[in-house]
PDB file of C-alpha atoms in Angstrom:
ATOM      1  CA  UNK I   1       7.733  35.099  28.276  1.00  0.00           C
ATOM      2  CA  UNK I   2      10.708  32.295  28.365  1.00  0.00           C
ATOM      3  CA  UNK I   3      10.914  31.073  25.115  1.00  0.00           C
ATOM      4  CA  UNK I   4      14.009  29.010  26.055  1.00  0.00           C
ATOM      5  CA  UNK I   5      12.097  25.231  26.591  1.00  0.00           C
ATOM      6  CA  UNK I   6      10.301  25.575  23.055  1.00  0.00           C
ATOM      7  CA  UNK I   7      13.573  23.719  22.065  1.00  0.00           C
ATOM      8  CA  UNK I   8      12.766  21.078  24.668  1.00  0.00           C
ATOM      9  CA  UNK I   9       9.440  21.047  24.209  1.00  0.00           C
ATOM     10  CA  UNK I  10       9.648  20.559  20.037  1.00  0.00           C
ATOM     11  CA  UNK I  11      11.067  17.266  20.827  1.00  0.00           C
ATOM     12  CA  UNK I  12       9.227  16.212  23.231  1.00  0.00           C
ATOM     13  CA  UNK I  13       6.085  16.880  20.925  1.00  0.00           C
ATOM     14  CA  UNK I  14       7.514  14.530  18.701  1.00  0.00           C
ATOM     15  CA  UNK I  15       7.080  11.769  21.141  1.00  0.00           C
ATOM     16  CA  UNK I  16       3.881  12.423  22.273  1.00  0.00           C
ATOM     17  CA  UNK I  17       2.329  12.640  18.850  1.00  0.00           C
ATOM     18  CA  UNK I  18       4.059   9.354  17.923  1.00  0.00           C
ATOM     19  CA  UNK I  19       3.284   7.355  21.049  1.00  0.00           C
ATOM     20  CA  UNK I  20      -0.299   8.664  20.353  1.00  0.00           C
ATOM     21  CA  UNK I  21      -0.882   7.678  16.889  1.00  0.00           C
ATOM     22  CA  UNK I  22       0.727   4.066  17.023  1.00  0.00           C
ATOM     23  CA  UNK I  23      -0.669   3.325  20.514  1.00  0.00           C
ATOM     24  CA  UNK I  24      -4.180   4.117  19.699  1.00  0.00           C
ATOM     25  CA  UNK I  25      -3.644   2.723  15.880  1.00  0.00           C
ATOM     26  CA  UNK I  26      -2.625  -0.488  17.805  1.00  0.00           C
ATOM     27  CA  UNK I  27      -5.167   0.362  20.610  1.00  0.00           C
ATOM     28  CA  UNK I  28      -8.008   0.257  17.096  1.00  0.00           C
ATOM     29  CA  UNK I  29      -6.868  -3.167  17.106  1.00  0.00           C
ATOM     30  CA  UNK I  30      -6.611  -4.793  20.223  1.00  0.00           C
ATOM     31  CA  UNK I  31     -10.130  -3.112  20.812  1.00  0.00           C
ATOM     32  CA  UNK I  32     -11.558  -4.347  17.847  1.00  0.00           C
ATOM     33  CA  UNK I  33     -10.621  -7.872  18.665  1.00  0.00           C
ATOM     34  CA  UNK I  34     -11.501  -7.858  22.125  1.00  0.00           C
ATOM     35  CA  UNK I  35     -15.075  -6.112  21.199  1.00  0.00           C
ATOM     36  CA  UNK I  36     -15.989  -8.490  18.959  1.00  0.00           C
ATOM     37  CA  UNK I  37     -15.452 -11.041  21.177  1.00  0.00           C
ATOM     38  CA  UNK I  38     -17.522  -9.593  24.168  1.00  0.00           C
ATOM     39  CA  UNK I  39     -20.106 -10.090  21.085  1.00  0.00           C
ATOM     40  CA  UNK I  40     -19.413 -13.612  20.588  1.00  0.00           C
ATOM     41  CA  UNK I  41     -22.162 -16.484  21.263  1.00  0.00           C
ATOM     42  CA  UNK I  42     -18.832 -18.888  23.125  1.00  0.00           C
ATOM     43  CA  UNK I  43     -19.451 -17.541  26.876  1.00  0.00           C
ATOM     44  CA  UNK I  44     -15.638 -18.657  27.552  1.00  0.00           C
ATOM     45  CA  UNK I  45     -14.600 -15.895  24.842  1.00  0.00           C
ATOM     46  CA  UNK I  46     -17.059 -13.479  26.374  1.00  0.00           C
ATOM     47  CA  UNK I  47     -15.364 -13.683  29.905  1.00  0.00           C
ATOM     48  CA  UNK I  48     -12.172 -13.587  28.118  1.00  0.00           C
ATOM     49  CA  UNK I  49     -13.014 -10.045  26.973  1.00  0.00           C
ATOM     50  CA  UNK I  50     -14.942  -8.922  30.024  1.00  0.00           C
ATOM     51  CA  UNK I  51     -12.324  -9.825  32.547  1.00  0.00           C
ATOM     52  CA  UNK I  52      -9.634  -7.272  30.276  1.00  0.00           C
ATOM     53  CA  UNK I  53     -11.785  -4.618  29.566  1.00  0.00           C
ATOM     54  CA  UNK I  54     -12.663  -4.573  33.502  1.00  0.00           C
ATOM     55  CA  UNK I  55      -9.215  -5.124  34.341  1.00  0.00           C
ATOM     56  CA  UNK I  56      -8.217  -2.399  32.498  1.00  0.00           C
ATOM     57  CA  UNK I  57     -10.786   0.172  32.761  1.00  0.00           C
ATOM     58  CA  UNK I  58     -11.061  -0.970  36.725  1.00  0.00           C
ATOM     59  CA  UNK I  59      -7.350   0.472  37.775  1.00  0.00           C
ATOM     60  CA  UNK I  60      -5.774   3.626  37.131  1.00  0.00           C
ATOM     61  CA  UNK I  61      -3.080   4.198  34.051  1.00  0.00           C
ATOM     62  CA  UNK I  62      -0.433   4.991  36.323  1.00  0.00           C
ATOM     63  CA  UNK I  63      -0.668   1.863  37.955  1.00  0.00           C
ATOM     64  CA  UNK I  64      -0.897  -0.157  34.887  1.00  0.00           C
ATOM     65  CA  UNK I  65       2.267   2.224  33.721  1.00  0.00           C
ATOM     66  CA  UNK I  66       4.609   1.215  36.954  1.00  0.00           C
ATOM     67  CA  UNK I  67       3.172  -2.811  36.661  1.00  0.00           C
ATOM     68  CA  UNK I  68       3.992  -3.011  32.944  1.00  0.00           C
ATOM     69  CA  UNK I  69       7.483  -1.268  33.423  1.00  0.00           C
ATOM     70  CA  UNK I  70       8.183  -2.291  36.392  1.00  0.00           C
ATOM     71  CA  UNK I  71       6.757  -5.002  38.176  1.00  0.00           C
ATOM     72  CA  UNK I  72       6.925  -7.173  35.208  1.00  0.00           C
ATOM     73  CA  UNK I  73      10.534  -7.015  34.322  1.00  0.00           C
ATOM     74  CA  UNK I  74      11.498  -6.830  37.998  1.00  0.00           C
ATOM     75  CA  UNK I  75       9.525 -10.544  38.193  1.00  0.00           C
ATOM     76  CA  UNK I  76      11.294 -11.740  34.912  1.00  0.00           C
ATOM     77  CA  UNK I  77      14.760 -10.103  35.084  1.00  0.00           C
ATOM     78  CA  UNK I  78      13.937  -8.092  32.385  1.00  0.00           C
ATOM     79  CA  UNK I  79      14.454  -4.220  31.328  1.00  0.00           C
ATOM     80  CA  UNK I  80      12.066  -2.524  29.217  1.00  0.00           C
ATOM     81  CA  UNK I  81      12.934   0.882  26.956  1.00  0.00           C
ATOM     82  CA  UNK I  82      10.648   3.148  28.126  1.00  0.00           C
ATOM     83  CA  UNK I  83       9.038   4.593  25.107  1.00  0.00           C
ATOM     84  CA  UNK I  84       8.127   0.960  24.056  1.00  0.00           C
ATOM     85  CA  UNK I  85       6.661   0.611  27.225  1.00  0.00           C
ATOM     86  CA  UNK I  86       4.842   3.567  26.842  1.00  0.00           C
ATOM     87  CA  UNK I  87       3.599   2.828  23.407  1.00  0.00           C
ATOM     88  CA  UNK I  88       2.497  -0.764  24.760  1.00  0.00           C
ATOM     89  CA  UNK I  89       0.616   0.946  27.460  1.00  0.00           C
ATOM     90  CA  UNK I  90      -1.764   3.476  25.717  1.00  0.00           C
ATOM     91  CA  UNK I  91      -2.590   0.776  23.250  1.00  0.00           C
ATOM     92  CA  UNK I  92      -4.003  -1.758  26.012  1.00  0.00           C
ATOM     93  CA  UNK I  93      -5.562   1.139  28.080  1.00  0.00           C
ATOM     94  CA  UNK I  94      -7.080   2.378  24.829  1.00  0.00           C
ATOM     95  CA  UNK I  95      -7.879  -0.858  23.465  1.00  0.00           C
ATOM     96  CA  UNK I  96     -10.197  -1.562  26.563  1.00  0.00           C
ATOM     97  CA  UNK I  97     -12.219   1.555  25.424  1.00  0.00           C
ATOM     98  CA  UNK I  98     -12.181   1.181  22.098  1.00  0.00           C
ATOM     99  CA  UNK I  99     -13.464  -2.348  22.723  1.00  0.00           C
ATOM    100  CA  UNK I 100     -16.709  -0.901  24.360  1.00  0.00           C
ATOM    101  CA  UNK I 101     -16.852   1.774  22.021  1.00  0.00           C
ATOM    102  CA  UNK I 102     -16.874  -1.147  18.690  1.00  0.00           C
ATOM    103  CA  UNK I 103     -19.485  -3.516  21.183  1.00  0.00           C
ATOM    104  CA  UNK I 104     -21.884  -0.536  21.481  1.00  0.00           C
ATOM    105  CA  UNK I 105     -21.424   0.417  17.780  1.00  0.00           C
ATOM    106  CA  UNK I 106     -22.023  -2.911  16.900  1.00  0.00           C
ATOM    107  CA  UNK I 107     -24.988  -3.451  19.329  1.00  0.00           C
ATOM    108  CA  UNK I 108     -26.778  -0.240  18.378  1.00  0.00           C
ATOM    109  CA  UNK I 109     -26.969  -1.663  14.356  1.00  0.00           C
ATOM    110  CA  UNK I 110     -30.595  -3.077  14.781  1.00  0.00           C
ATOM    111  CA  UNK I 111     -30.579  -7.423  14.828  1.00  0.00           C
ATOM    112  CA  UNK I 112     -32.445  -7.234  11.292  1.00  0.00           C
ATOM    113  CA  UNK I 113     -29.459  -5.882   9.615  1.00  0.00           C
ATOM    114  CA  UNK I 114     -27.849  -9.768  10.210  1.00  0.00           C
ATOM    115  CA  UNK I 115     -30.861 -11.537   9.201  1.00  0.00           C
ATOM    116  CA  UNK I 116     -31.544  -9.464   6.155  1.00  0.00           C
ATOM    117  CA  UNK I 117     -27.561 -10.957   5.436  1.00  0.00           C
ATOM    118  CA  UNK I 118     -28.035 -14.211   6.138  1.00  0.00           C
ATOM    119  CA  UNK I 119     -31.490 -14.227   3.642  1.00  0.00           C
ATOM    120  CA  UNK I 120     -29.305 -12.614   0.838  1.00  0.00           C
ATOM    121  CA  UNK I 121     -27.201 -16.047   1.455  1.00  0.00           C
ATOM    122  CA  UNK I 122     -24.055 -14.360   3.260  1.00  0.00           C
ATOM    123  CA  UNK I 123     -22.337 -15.844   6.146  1.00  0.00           C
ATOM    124  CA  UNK I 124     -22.234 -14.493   9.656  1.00  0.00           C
ATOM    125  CA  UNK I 125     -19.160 -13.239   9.033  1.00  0.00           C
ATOM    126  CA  UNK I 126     -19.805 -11.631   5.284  1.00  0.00           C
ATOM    127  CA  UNK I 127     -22.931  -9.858   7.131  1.00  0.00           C
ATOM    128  CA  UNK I 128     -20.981  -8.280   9.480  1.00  0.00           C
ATOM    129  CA  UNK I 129     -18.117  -7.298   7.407  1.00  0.00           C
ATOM    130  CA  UNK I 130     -20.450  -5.899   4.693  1.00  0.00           C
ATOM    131  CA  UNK I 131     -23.757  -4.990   6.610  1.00  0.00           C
ATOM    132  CA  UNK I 132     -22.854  -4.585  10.269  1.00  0.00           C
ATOM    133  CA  UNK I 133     -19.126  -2.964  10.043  1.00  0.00           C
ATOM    134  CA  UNK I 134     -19.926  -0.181   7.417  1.00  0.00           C
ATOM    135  CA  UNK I 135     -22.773   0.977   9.708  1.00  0.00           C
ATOM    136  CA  UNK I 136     -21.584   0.592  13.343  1.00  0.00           C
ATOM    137  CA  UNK I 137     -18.543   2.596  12.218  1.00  0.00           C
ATOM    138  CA  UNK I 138     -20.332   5.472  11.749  1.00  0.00           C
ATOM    139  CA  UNK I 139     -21.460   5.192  15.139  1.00  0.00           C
ATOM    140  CA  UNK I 140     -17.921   4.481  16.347  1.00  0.00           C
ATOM    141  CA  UNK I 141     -16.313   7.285  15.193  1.00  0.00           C
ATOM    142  CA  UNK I 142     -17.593   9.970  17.542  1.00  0.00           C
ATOM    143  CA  UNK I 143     -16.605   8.415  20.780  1.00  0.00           C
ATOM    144  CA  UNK I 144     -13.371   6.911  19.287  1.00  0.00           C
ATOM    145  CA  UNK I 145     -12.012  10.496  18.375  1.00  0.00           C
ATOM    146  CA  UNK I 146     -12.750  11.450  21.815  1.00  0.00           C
ATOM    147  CA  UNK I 147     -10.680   8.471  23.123  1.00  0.00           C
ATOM    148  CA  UNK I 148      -7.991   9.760  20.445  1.00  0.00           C
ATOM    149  CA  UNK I 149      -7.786  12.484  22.538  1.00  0.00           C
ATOM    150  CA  UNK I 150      -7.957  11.641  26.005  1.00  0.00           C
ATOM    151  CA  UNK I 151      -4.962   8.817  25.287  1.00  0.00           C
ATOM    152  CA  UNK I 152      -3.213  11.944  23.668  1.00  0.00           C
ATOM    153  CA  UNK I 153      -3.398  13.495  27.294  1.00  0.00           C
ATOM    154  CA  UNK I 154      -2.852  10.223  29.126  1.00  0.00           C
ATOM    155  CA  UNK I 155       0.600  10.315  27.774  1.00  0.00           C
ATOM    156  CA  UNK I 156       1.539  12.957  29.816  1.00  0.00           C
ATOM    157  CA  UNK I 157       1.808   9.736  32.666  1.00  0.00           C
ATOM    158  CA  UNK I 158       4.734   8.023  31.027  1.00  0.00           C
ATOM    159  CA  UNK I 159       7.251  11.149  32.170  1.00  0.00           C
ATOM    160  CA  UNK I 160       7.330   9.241  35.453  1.00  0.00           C
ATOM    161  CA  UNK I 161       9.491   6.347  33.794  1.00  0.00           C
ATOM    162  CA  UNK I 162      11.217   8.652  31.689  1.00  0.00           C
ATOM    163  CA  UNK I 163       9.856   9.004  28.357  1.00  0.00           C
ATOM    164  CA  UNK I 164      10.850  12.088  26.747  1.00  0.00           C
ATOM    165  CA  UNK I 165       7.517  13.601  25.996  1.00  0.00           C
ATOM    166  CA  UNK I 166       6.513  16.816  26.749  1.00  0.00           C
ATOM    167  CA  UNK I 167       5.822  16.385  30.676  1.00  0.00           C
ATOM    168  CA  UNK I 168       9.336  15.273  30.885  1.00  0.00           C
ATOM    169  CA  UNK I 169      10.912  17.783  28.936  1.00  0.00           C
ATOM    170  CA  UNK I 170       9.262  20.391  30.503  1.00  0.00           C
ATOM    171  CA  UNK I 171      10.315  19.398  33.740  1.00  0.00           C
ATOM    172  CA  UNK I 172      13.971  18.566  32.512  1.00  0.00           C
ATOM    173  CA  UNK I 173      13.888  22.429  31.309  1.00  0.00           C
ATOM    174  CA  UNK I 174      12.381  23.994  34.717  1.00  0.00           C
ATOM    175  CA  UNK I 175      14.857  21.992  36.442  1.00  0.00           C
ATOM    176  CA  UNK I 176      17.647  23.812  34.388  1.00  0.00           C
ATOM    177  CA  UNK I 177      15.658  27.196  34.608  1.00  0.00           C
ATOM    178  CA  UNK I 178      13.259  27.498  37.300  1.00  0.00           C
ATOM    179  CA  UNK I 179      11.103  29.147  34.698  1.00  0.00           C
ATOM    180  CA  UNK I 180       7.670  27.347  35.702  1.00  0.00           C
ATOM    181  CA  UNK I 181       5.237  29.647  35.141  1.00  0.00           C
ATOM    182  CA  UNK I 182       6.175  30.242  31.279  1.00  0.00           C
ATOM    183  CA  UNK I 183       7.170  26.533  30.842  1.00  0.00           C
ATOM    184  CA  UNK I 184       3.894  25.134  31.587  1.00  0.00           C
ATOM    185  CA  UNK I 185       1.800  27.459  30.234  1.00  0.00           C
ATOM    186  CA  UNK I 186       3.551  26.470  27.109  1.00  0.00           C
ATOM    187  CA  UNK I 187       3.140  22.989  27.732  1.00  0.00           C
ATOM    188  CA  UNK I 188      -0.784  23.603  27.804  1.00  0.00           C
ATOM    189  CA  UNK I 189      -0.888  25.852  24.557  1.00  0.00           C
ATOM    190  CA  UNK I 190       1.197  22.703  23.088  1.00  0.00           C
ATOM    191  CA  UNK I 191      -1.392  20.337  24.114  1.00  0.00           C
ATOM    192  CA  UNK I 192      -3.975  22.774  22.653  1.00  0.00           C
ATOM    193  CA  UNK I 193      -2.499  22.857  19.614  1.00  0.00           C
ATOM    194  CA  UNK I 194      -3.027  19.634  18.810  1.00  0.00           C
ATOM    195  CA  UNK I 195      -6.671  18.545  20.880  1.00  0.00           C
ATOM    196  CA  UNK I 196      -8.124  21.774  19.793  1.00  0.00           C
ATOM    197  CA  UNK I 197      -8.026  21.162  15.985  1.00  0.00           C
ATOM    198  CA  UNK I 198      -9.038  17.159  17.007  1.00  0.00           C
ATOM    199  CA  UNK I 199     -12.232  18.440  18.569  1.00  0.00           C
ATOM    200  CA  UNK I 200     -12.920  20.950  15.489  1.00  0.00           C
ATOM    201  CA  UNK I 201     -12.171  17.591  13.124  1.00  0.00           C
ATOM    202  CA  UNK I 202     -14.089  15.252  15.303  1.00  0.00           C
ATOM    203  CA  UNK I 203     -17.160  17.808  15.154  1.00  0.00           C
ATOM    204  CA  UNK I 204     -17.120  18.260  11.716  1.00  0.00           C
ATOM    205  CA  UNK I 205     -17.273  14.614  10.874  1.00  0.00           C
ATOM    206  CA  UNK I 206     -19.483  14.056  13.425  1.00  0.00           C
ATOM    207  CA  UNK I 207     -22.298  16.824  10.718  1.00  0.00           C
ATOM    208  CA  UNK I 208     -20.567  14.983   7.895  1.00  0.00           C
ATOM    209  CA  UNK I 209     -22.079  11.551   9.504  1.00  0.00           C
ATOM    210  CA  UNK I 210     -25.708  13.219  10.472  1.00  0.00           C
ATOM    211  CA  UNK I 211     -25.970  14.043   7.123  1.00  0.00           C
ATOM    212  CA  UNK I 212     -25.292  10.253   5.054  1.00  0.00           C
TER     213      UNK I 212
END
């Protein structure tokens, strides 16, 4: 076994953990925006949030990688760094998911919940911040760690515009070595490192949940 990329690969790591945990951190938000709006009784802010969730969800990362990167500064005159591109781009990809994922969690909190709120005397929006939130994020959690992890994966895209994460440094290493075999099968153990224990966390909160 070729030890030699573990070097390459540490640092790599380091920007695929971090692109993962502020794009989908910012990913929480712009889906939790755009599903609540895909909720809302104004049909003009529906379509808002249908037309970017379909958008997104309708065309493949890489594409949305290359537009964002490179088809919008090329149209402005602009240059983007890379890993802020990258960061930008797994936070609107995820966002679109996440925004389904918060609709459905709020959707699946039964109707009564908000009228019970609204006969205690709280407003729409007390109700759902203390009634509807607290329960549809139980629901939420589940499918959001799973998105969690598939944007963890997704990342392994942004080596084609140069961001140093482990794709790329694995294939600046080969390039250097012409050790595949032993690079890439290190890249996967790397990758399991980190989704295996996610799964392991996700399931246990998932019994956690079952049993409040």
């Amino acid at each position: 076994m070729d030890f030699g990329a573990l070097p390459f690969l540490w640092e790599g790591l380091k920007y695929t953990v971090l692109i993962t945990l502020v794009g989908v951190f910012l990913g929480s938000i712009v889906g939790s925006i755009f599903g609540l709006m895909r909720l809302s009784r104004i049909g003009f802010v529906r379509a808002i949030a249908a037309i970017f969730v379909e958008a997104i969800r309708g065309t493949p990362l890489l594409a949305q990688i290359f537009f964002i990167h490179f088809g919008i500064p090329g149209l402005l005159d602009l240059r983007f760094d890379p890993l802020y591109t990258g960061i930008f781009v797994i936070a609107i990809n995820s966002g679109a998911y996440i925004a389904e994922i918060v609709r459905g969690g709020v959707q699946s909190i039964d109707k009564g919940q908000m009228e019970a709120g609204r006969s205690l005397g709280l407003t729409g929006s007390q109700t759902m911040r203390y009634i509807i939130w607290p329960q549809a994020i139980k629901v939420m959690i589940p499918p959001f760690g799973n998105q969690f992890i598939i944007s963890l994966k997704d990342t392994s895209l942004l080596s084609t515009i140069a961001v140093a994460d482990l794709m790329y440094q694995s294939r600046t290493y080969t390039g250097l070595s012409a050790s595949y075999f032993d690079t890439y099968l290190l890249v996967c153990l790397f990758y399991l490192a980190i989704t295996i224990p996610a799964s392991l966390l996700l399931r246990y909160t998932e019994r956690r949940l079952e049993r409040t």
